Coordinates of C-alpha atoms in Angstrom, one line a residue:
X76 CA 129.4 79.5 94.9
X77 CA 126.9 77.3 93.3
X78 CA 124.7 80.0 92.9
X79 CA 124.9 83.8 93.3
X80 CA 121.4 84.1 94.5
X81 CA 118.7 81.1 94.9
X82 CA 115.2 81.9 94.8
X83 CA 112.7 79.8 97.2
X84 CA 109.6 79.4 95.7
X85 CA 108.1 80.1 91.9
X86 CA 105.2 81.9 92.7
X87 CA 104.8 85.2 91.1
X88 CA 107.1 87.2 93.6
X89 CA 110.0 84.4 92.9
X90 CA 109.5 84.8 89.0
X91 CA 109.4 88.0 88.9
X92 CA 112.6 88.6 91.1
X93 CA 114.0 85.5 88.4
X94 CA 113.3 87.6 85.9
X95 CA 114.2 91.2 87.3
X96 CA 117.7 89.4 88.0
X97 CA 118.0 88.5 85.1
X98 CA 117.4 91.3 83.5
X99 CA 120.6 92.9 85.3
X100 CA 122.8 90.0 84.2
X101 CA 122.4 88.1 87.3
X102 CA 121.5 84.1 86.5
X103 CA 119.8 83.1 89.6
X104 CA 118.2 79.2 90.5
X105 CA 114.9 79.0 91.4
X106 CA 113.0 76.1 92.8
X107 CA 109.8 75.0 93.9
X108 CA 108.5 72.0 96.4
X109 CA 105.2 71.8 94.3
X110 CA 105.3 69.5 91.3
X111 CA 104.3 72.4 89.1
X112 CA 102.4 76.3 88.8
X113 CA 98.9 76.3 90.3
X114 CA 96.0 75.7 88.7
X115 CA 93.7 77.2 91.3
X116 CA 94.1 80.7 92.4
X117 CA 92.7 83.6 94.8
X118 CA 94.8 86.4 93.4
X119 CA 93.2 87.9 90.8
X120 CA 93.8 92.1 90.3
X121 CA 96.4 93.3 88.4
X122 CA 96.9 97.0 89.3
X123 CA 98.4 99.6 87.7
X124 CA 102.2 99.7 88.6
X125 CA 102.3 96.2 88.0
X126 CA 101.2 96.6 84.1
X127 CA 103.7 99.3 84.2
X128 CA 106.4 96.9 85.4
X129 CA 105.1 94.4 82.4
X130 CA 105.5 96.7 80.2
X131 CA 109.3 97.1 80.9
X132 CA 109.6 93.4 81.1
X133 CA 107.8 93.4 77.3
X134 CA 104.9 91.0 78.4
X135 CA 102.6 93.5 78.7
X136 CA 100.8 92.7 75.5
X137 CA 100.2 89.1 76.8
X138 CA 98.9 90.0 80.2
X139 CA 96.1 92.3 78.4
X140 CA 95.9 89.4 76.2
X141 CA 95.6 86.6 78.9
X142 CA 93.3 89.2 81.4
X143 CA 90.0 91.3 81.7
X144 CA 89.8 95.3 82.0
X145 CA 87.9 96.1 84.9
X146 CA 87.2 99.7 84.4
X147 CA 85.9 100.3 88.2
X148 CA 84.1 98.8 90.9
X149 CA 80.8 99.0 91.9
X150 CA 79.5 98.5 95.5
X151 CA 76.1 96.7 95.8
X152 CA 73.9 96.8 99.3
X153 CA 70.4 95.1 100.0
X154 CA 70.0 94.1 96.0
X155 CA 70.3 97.7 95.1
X156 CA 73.5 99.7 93.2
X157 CA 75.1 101.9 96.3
X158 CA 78.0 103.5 94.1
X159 CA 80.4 103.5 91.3
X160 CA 84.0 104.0 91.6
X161 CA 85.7 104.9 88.3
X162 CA 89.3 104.1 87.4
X163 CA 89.5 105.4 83.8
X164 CA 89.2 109.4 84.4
X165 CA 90.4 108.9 87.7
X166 CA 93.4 107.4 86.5
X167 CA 93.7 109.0 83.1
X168 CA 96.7 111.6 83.5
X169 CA 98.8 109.1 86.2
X170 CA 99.5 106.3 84.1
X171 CA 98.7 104.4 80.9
X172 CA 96.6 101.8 82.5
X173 CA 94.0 103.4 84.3
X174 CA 92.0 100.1 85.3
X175 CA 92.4 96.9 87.6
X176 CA 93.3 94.3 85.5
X177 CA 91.8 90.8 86.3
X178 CA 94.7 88.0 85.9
X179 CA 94.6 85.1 87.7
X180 CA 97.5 84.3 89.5
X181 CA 97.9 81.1 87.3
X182 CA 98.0 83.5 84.4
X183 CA 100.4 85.6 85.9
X184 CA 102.6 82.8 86.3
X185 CA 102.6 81.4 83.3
X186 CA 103.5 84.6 81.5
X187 CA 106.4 85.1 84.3
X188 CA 107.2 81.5 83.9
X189 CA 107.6 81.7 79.7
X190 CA 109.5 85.1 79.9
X191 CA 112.0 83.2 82.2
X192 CA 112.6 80.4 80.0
X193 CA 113.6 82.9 77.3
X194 CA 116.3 84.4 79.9
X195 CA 117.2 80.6 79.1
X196 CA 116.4 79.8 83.3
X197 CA 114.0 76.8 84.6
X198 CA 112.4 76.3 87.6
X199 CA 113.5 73.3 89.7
X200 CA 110.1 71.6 90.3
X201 CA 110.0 69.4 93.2
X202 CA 113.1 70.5 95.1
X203 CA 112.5 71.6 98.4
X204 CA 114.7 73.6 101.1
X205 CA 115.2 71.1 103.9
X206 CA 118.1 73.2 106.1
X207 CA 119.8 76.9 105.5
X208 CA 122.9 77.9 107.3
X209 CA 124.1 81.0 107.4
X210 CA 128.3 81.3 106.7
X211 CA 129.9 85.3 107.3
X212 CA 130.3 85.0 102.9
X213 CA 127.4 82.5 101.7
X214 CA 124.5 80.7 103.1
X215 CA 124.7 76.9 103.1
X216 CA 121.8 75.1 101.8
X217 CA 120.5 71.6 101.5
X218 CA 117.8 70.6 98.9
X219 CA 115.7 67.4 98.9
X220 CA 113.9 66.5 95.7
X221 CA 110.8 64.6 95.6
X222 CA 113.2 61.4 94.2
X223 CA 114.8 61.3 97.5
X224 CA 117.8 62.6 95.7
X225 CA 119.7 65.5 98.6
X226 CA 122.0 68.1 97.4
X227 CA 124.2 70.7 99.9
X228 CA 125.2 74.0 97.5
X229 CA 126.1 76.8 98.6
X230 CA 124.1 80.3 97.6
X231 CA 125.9 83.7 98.0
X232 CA 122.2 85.2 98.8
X233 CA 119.0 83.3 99.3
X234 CA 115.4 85.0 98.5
X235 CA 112.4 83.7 100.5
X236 CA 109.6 83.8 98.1
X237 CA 108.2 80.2 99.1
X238 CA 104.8 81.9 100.9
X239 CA 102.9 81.6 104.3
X240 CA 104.8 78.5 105.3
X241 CA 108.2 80.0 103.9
X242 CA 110.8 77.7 105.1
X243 CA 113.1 80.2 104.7
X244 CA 111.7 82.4 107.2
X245 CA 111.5 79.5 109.5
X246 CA 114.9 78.9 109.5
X247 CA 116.3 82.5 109.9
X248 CA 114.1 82.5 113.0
X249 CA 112.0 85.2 112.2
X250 CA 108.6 86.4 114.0
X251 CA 105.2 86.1 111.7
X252 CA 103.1 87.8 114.5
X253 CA 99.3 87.8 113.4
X254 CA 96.4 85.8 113.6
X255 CA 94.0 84.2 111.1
X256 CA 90.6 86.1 110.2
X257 CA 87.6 83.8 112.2
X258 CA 85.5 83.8 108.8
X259 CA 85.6 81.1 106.1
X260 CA 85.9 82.0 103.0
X261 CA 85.1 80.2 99.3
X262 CA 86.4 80.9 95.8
X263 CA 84.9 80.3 92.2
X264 CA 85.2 80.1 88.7
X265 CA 81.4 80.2 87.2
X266 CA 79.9 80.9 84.1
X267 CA 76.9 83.0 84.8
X268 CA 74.3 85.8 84.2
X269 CA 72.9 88.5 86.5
X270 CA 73.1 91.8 87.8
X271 CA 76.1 92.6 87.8
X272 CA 77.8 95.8 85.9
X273 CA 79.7 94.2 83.0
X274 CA 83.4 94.7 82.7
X275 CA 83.8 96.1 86.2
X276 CA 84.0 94.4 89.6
X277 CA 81.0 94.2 91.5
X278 CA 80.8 94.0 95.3
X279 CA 77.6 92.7 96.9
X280 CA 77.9 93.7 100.7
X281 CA 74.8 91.4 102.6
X282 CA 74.7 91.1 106.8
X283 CA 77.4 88.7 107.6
X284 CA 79.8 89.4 105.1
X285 CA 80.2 90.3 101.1
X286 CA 80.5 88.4 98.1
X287 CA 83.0 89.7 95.3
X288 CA 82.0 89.3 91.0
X289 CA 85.4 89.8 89.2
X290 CA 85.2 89.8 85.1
X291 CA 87.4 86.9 83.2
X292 CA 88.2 86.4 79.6
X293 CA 85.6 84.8 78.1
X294 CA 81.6 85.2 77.4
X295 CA 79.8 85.4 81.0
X296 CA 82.8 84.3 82.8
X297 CA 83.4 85.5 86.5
X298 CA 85.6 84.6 89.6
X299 CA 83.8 84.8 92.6
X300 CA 85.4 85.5 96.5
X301 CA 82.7 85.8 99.0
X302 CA 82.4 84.7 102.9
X303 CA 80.9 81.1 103.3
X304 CA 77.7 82.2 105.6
X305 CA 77.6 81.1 109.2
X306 CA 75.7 78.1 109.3
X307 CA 77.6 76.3 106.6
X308 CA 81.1 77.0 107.9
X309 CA 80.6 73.5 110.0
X310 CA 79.4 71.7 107.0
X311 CA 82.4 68.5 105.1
X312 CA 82.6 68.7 101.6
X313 CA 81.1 72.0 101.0
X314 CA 80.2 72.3 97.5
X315 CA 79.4 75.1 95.4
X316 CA 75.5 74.6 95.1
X317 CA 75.6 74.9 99.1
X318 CA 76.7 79.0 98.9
X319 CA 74.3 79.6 96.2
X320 CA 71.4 80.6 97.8
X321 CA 73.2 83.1 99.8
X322 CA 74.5 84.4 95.8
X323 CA 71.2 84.9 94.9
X324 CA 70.1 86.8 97.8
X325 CA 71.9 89.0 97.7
X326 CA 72.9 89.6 93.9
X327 CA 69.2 88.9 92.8
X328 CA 66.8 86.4 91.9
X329 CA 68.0 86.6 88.3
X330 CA 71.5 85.4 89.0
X331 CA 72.1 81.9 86.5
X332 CA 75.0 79.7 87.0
X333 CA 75.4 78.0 83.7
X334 CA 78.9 76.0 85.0
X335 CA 81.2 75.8 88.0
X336 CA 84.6 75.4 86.9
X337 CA 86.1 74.4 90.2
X338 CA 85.5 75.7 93.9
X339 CA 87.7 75.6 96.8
X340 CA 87.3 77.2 99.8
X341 CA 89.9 78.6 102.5
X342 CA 90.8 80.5 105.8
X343 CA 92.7 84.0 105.4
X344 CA 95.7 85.4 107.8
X345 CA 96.9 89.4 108.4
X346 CA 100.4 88.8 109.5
X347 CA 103.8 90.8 108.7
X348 CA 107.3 89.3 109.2
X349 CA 109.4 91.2 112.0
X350 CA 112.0 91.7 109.4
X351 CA 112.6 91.4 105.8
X352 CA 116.0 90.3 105.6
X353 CA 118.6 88.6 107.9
X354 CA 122.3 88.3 106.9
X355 CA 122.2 86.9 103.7
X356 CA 118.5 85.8 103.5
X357 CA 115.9 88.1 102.2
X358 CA 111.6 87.7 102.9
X359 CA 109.3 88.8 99.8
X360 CA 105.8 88.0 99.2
X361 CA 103.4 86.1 101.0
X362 CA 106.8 84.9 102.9
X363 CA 107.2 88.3 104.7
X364 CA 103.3 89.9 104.8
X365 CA 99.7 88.2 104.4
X366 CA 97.1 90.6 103.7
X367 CA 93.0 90.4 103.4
X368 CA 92.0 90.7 99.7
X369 CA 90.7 94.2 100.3
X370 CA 92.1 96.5 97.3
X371 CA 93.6 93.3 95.5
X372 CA 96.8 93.9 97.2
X373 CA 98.6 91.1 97.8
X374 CA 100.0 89.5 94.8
X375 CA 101.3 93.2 93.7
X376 CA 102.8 94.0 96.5
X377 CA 105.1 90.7 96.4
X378 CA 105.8 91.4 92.7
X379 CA 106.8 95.1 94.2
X380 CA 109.1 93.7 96.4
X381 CA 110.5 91.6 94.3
X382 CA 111.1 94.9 91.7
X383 CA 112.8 97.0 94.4
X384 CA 115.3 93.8 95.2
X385 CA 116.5 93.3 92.0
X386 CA 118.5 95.9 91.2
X387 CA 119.9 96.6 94.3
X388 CA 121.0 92.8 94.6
X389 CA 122.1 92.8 91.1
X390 CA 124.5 96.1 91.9
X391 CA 126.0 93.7 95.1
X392 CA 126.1 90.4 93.4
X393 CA 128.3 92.4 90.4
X394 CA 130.4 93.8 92.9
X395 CA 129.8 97.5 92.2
X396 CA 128.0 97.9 95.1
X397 CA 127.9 97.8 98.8
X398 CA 125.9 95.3 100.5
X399 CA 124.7 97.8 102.9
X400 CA 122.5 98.7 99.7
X401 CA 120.7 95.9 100.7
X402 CA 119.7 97.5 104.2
X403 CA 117.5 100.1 102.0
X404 CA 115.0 96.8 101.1
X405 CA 113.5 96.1 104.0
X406 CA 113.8 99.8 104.9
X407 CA 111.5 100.6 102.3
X408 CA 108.9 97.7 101.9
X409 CA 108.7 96.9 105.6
X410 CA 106.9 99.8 106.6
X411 CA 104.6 99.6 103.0
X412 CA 103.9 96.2 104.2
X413 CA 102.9 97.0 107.6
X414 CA 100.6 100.3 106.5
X415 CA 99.0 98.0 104.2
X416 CA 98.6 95.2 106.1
X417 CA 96.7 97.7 109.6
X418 CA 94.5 99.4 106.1
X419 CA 93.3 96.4 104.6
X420 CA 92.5 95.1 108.1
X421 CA 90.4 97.8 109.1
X422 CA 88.1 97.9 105.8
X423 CA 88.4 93.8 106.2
X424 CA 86.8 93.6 109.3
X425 CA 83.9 96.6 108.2
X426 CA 82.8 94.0 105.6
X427 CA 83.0 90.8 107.5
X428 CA 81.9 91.3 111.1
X429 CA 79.0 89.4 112.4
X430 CA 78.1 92.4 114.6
X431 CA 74.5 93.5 114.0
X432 CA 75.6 97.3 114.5
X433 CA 78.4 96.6 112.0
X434 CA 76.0 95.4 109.5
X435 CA 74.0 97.6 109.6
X436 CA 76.6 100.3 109.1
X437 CA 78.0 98.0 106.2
X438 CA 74.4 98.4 104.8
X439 CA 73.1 101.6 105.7
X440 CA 76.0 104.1 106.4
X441 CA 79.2 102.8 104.4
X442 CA 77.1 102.0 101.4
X443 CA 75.9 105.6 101.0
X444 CA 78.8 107.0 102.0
X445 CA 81.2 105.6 99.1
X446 CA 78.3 106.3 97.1
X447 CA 78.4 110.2 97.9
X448 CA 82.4 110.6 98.6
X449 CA 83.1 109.0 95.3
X450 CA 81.9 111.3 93.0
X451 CA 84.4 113.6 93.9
X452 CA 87.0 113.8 91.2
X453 CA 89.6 114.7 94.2
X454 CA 88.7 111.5 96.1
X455 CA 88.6 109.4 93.1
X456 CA 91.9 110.2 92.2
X457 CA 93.2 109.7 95.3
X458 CA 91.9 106.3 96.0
X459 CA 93.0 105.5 92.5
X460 CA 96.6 105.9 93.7
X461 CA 96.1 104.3 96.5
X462 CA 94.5 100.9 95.3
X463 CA 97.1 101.3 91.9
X464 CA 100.0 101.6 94.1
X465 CA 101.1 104.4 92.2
X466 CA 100.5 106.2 95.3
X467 CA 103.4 104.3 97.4
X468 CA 106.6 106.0 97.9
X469 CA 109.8 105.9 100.3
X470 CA 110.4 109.5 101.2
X471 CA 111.9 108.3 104.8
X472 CA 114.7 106.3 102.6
X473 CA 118.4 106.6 103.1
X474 CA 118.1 106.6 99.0
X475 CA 116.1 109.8 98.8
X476 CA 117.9 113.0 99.0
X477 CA 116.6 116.5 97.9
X478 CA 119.3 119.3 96.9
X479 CA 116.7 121.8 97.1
X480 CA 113.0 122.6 98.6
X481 CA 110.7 122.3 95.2
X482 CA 107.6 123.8 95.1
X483 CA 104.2 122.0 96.4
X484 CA 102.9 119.4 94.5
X485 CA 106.4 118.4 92.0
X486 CA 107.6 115.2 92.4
X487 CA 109.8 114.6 95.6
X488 CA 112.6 112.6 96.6
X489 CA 110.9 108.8 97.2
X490 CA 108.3 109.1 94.9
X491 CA 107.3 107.6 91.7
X492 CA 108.5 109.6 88.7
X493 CA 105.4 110.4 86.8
X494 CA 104.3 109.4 84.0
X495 CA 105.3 112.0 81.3
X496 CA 104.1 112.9 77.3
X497 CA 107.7 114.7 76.3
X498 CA 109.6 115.5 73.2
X499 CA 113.0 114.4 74.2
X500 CA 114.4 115.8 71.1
X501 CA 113.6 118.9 70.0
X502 CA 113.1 118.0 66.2
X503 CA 111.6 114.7 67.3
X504 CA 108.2 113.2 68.0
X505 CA 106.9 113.3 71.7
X506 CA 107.3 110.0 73.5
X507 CA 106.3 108.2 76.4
X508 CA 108.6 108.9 79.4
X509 CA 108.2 105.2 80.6
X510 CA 108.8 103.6 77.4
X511 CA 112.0 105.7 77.6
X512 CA 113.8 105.5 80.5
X513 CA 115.8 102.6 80.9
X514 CA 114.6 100.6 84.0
X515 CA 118.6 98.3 84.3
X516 CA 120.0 101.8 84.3
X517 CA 119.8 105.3 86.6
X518 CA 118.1 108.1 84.8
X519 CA 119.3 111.9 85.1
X520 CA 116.5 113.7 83.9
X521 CA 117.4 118.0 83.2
X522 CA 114.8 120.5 82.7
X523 CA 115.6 124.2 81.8
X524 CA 119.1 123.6 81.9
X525 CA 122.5 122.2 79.7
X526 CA 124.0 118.6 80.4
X527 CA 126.9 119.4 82.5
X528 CA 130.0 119.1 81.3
X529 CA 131.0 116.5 83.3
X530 CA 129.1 113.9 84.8
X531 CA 129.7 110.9 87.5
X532 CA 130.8 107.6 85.3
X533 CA 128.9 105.3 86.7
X534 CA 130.3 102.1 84.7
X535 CA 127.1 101.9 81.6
X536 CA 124.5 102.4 85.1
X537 CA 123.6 106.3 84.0
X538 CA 121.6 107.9 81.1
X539 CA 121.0 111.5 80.8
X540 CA 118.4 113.4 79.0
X541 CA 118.1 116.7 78.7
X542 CA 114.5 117.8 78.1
X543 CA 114.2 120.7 75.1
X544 CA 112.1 124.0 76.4
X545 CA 109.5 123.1 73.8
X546 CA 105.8 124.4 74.1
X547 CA 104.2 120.8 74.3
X548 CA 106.9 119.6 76.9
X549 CA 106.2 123.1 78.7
X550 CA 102.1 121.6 79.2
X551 CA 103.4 118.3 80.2
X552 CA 105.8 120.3 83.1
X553 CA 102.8 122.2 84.7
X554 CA 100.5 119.4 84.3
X555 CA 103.3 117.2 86.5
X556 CA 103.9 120.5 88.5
X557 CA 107.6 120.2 87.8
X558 CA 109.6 123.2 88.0
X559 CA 110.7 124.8 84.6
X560 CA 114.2 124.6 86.1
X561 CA 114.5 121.2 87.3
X562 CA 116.9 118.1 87.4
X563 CA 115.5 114.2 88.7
X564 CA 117.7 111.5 89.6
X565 CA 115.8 108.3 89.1
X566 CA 116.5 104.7 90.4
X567 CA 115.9 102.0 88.3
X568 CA 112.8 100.9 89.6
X569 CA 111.4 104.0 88.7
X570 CA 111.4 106.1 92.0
X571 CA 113.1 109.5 92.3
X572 CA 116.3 109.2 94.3
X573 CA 117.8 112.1 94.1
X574 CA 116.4 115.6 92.8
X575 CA 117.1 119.6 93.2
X576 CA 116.7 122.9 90.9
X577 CA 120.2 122.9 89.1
X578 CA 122.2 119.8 88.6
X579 CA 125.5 119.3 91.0
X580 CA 128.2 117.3 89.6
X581 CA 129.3 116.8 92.9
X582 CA 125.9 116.3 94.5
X583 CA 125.5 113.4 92.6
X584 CA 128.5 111.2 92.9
X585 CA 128.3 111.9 96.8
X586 CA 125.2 110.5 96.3
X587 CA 125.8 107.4 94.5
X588 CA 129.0 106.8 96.4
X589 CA 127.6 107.7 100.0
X590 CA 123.6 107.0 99.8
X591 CA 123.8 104.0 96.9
X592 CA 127.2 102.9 98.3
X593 CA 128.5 101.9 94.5
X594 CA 132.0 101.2 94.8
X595 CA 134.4 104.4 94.8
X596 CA 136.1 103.0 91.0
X597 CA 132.7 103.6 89.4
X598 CA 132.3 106.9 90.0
X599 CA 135.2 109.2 88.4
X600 CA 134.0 111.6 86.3
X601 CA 134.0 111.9 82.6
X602 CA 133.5 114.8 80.2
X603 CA 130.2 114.1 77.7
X604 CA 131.3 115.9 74.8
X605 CA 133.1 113.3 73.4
X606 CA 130.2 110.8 74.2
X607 CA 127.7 112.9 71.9
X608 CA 124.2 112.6 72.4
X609 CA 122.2 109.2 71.1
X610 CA 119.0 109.0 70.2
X611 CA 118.1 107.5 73.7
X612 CA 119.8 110.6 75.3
X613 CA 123.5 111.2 76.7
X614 CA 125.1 107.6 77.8
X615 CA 127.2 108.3 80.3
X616 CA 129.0 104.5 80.4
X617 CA 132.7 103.5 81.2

């Protein structure tokens, strides 16, 4: 092979998957048909997961750095302040960064693009795929580069991450069913004054459409989305002074636009691949689902798929896995994709309708609504999870298993292993469960119970902690709703895979052997009293 995997496209879902690769031990090529990262960009929210997937990655300090907090959103209708949806408090207990994040996509790149180059990987700028052939052990590829210099290479798998137009997807002969959005819609970077809540989105809803005010780095800086209004959408070389009187209509008379960085302006389509892999060929990103910017979805969800690839294509690639491992990818994020996509259509198309009746709902009934709903501490919490995607979870997955029923409300099988404040030694200091489980690795979790005496060797892939019954780690349990008698199985991107009451030796390497298909040599047992216990926990390695 030339390559064990080549990534298509250096967006953020192709950097990210670079990186996650990498990570593993798994040097994959990455190239681009643009000369270079965008400059101009409609992604901006950051959510939740993503931070948390940052801070594994140990760029988290520059994306805080690099971004805004946006501590909630508030929803503006006929000039006057409808609601306020909080993220902090609603947030607060499920993960340590309770806000929307505003980071441009370039930003997002570049910080992707920098931590690649310390993995010691470039991206091949100007290289485009030109033809993809798919042999029973490798796909065939030829590249063209903007020198008119053509290479053929063969890739042992190929990632689609090259967007809307994804040749990739092209050339596997997969369906994009959809259709674009009728409205037109405009983007800006402005300096600016007004009415708007500092530090927190603001969402002006008007008759024919919205306008969205998302906080930047910087003194009065803002990014604006809105719908270009109906009689304009006709108009060449729309400029940003044209859509400004339809600004200050609707976010007051006191709106001041100091500067306009840049403006551009562009159509939007909901569409969702049929499939996210074929053969040897995988869709993520923009490549294999197009969403409306409802929720600040899009980008994240790419760099989610790209998360959940990684290590299972890193476990094939190494050869300590089955590819039918791979199968569980598009299992998982197809139907995420598809929920998200029929979601953000339907709150889309409340906000952008030209319908009088609609409008006036927008105005008059959704408005107060929201404004009502969301001062419930119930509601708020769970639309936190939902726009965070904390909330997203694969319990239909061949790759979640539970041994036992656990009561209502613990963590299942599929889910997102919370966010925990636990003493992991019983003489030590309490710690931050994400900062300590190791994301290249599984992670056996015990409560109320020894380390068995024997556990699976799983070849370095597992780390074992046994939680002490100490008071403060007690809280933390009921808090979580996890049993006092417990044991959690988690994958490395974080998701419970496997969990029960009391820990089965056998349970678990039928699991990894049957459900994560790693290869039969990886799993022999091996007794853990000679391994001792680090101060990262029992490592269970070959």
């Amino acid at each position: 092979m030339n390559t064990d995997v080549l990534i298509v496209g250096a967006g953020p879902t192709g950097l990210m998957l670079a990186n996650q690769l990498a990570r593993h031990g798994v040097r994959a090529r990455i190239i681009d048909r643009h000369a270079g990262p965008s400059r101009e960009t409609r992604a901006l929210g950051v959510q939740a997961r993503t931070l948390e997937i940052y801070a594994k990655m140990g760029v988290i300090d520059r994306a805080l750095e690099l971004g805004r907090r946006g501590g909630g959103v508030n929803l503006w209708a006929n000039g006057r302040h409808m609601a306020h949806i909080p993220f902090g408090d609603a947030g607060k207990q499920i993960t340590p960064y309770p806000f929307i994040h505003i980071l441009g996509q370039d930003d997002n790149e570049r910080i992707l693009g920098d931590k690649l180059r310390e993995h010691g990987l470039h991206i091949e700028w100007s290289t485009e795929l030109t033809a993809l052939e798919q042999k029973s052990d490798r796909v065939q590829v030829t590249l063209h580069t903007l020198d008119g210099h053509t290479q053929v290479i063969d890739a042992g798998w190929v990632a689609g991450c090259d967007g809307a137009h994804s040749a990739v997807r092209r050339f596997n002969d997969i369906d994009f069913p959809g259709a674009p959005y009728e409205s037109f819609f405009f983007v800006a970077d402005v300096e600016m004054t007004g009415t708007m809540v500092p530090d927190e989105v603001n969402v002006y809803l008007w008759k024919q459409g919205f306008h969205l005010f998302f906080p930047m780095r910087g003194k009065d800086h803002w990014r604006l989305v809105g719908i270009v209004p109906p009689a304009l959408r006709d108009k060449r070389d729309l400029c940003f002074d044209d859509v400004v009187p339809s600004l200050r209509a609707e976010a007051g008379e006191s709106v001041r636009f100091t500067q306009c960085f840049w403006f551009s302006t562009y159509h939007i389509d909901h569409r969702a691949a049929r499939h996210f892999r074929a053969g040897r060929c995988f869709l993520l990103g923009d490549a294999a689902h197009i969403h409306s910017p409802m929720g600040a979805q899009g980008m994240n969800t790419g760099l989610q798929d790209a998360y959940n690839l990684a290590w299972k294509l890193a476990l094939v690639v190494d050869g300590r896995a089955n590819e039918a491992l791979l199968d569980t990818y598009e299992q998982e994020r197809l139907p995420i994709a598809q929920k998200l996509l029929s979601t953000t259509d339907r709150a889309f198309k409340l906000v952008v309708s030209d319908s009088r009746i609609v409008g006036l709902m927008r105005l008059q009934v959704a408005a107060r609504v929201a404004s009502k709903v969301m001062r419930r501490e119930r509601i708020q919490r769970a639309a936190f999870r939902v726009v965070s995607q904390t909330g997203i979870h694969y319990p239909d997955s061949v790759l979640s298993q539970a041994l036992e029923k656990l009561p209502e409300g613990a963590p299942r099988a599929g889910d997102r292993f919370p966010w925990l404040q636990l003493k992991f030694d019983s003489n030590g200091a309490t710690e931050d469960s994400f900062e300590k489980l190791d994301d290249t690795r599984f992670n056996l979790i015990l409560f109320g119970q020894p380390l068995p005496k024997e556990l699976p060797e799983l070849g370095g892939l597992l780390k074992a902690y046994c939680i002490p019954n100490d008071a403060a780690n007690v809280q933390a349990l009921v808090r979580a709703r996890i049993p006092s008698q417990a044991f959690y199985l988690v994958r490395p991107d974080g998701y419970v895979g496997l969990c029960g009451i009391r820990a089965d030796v056998a349970a678990i390497a039928r699991y990894v052997t049957e459900r994560v298909r790693l290869m039969a040599p990886s799993v022999a047992t091996k007794r853990t009293e000679s391994l001792g216990t680090t101060p990262h926990g029992t490592l269970v390695s070959g």
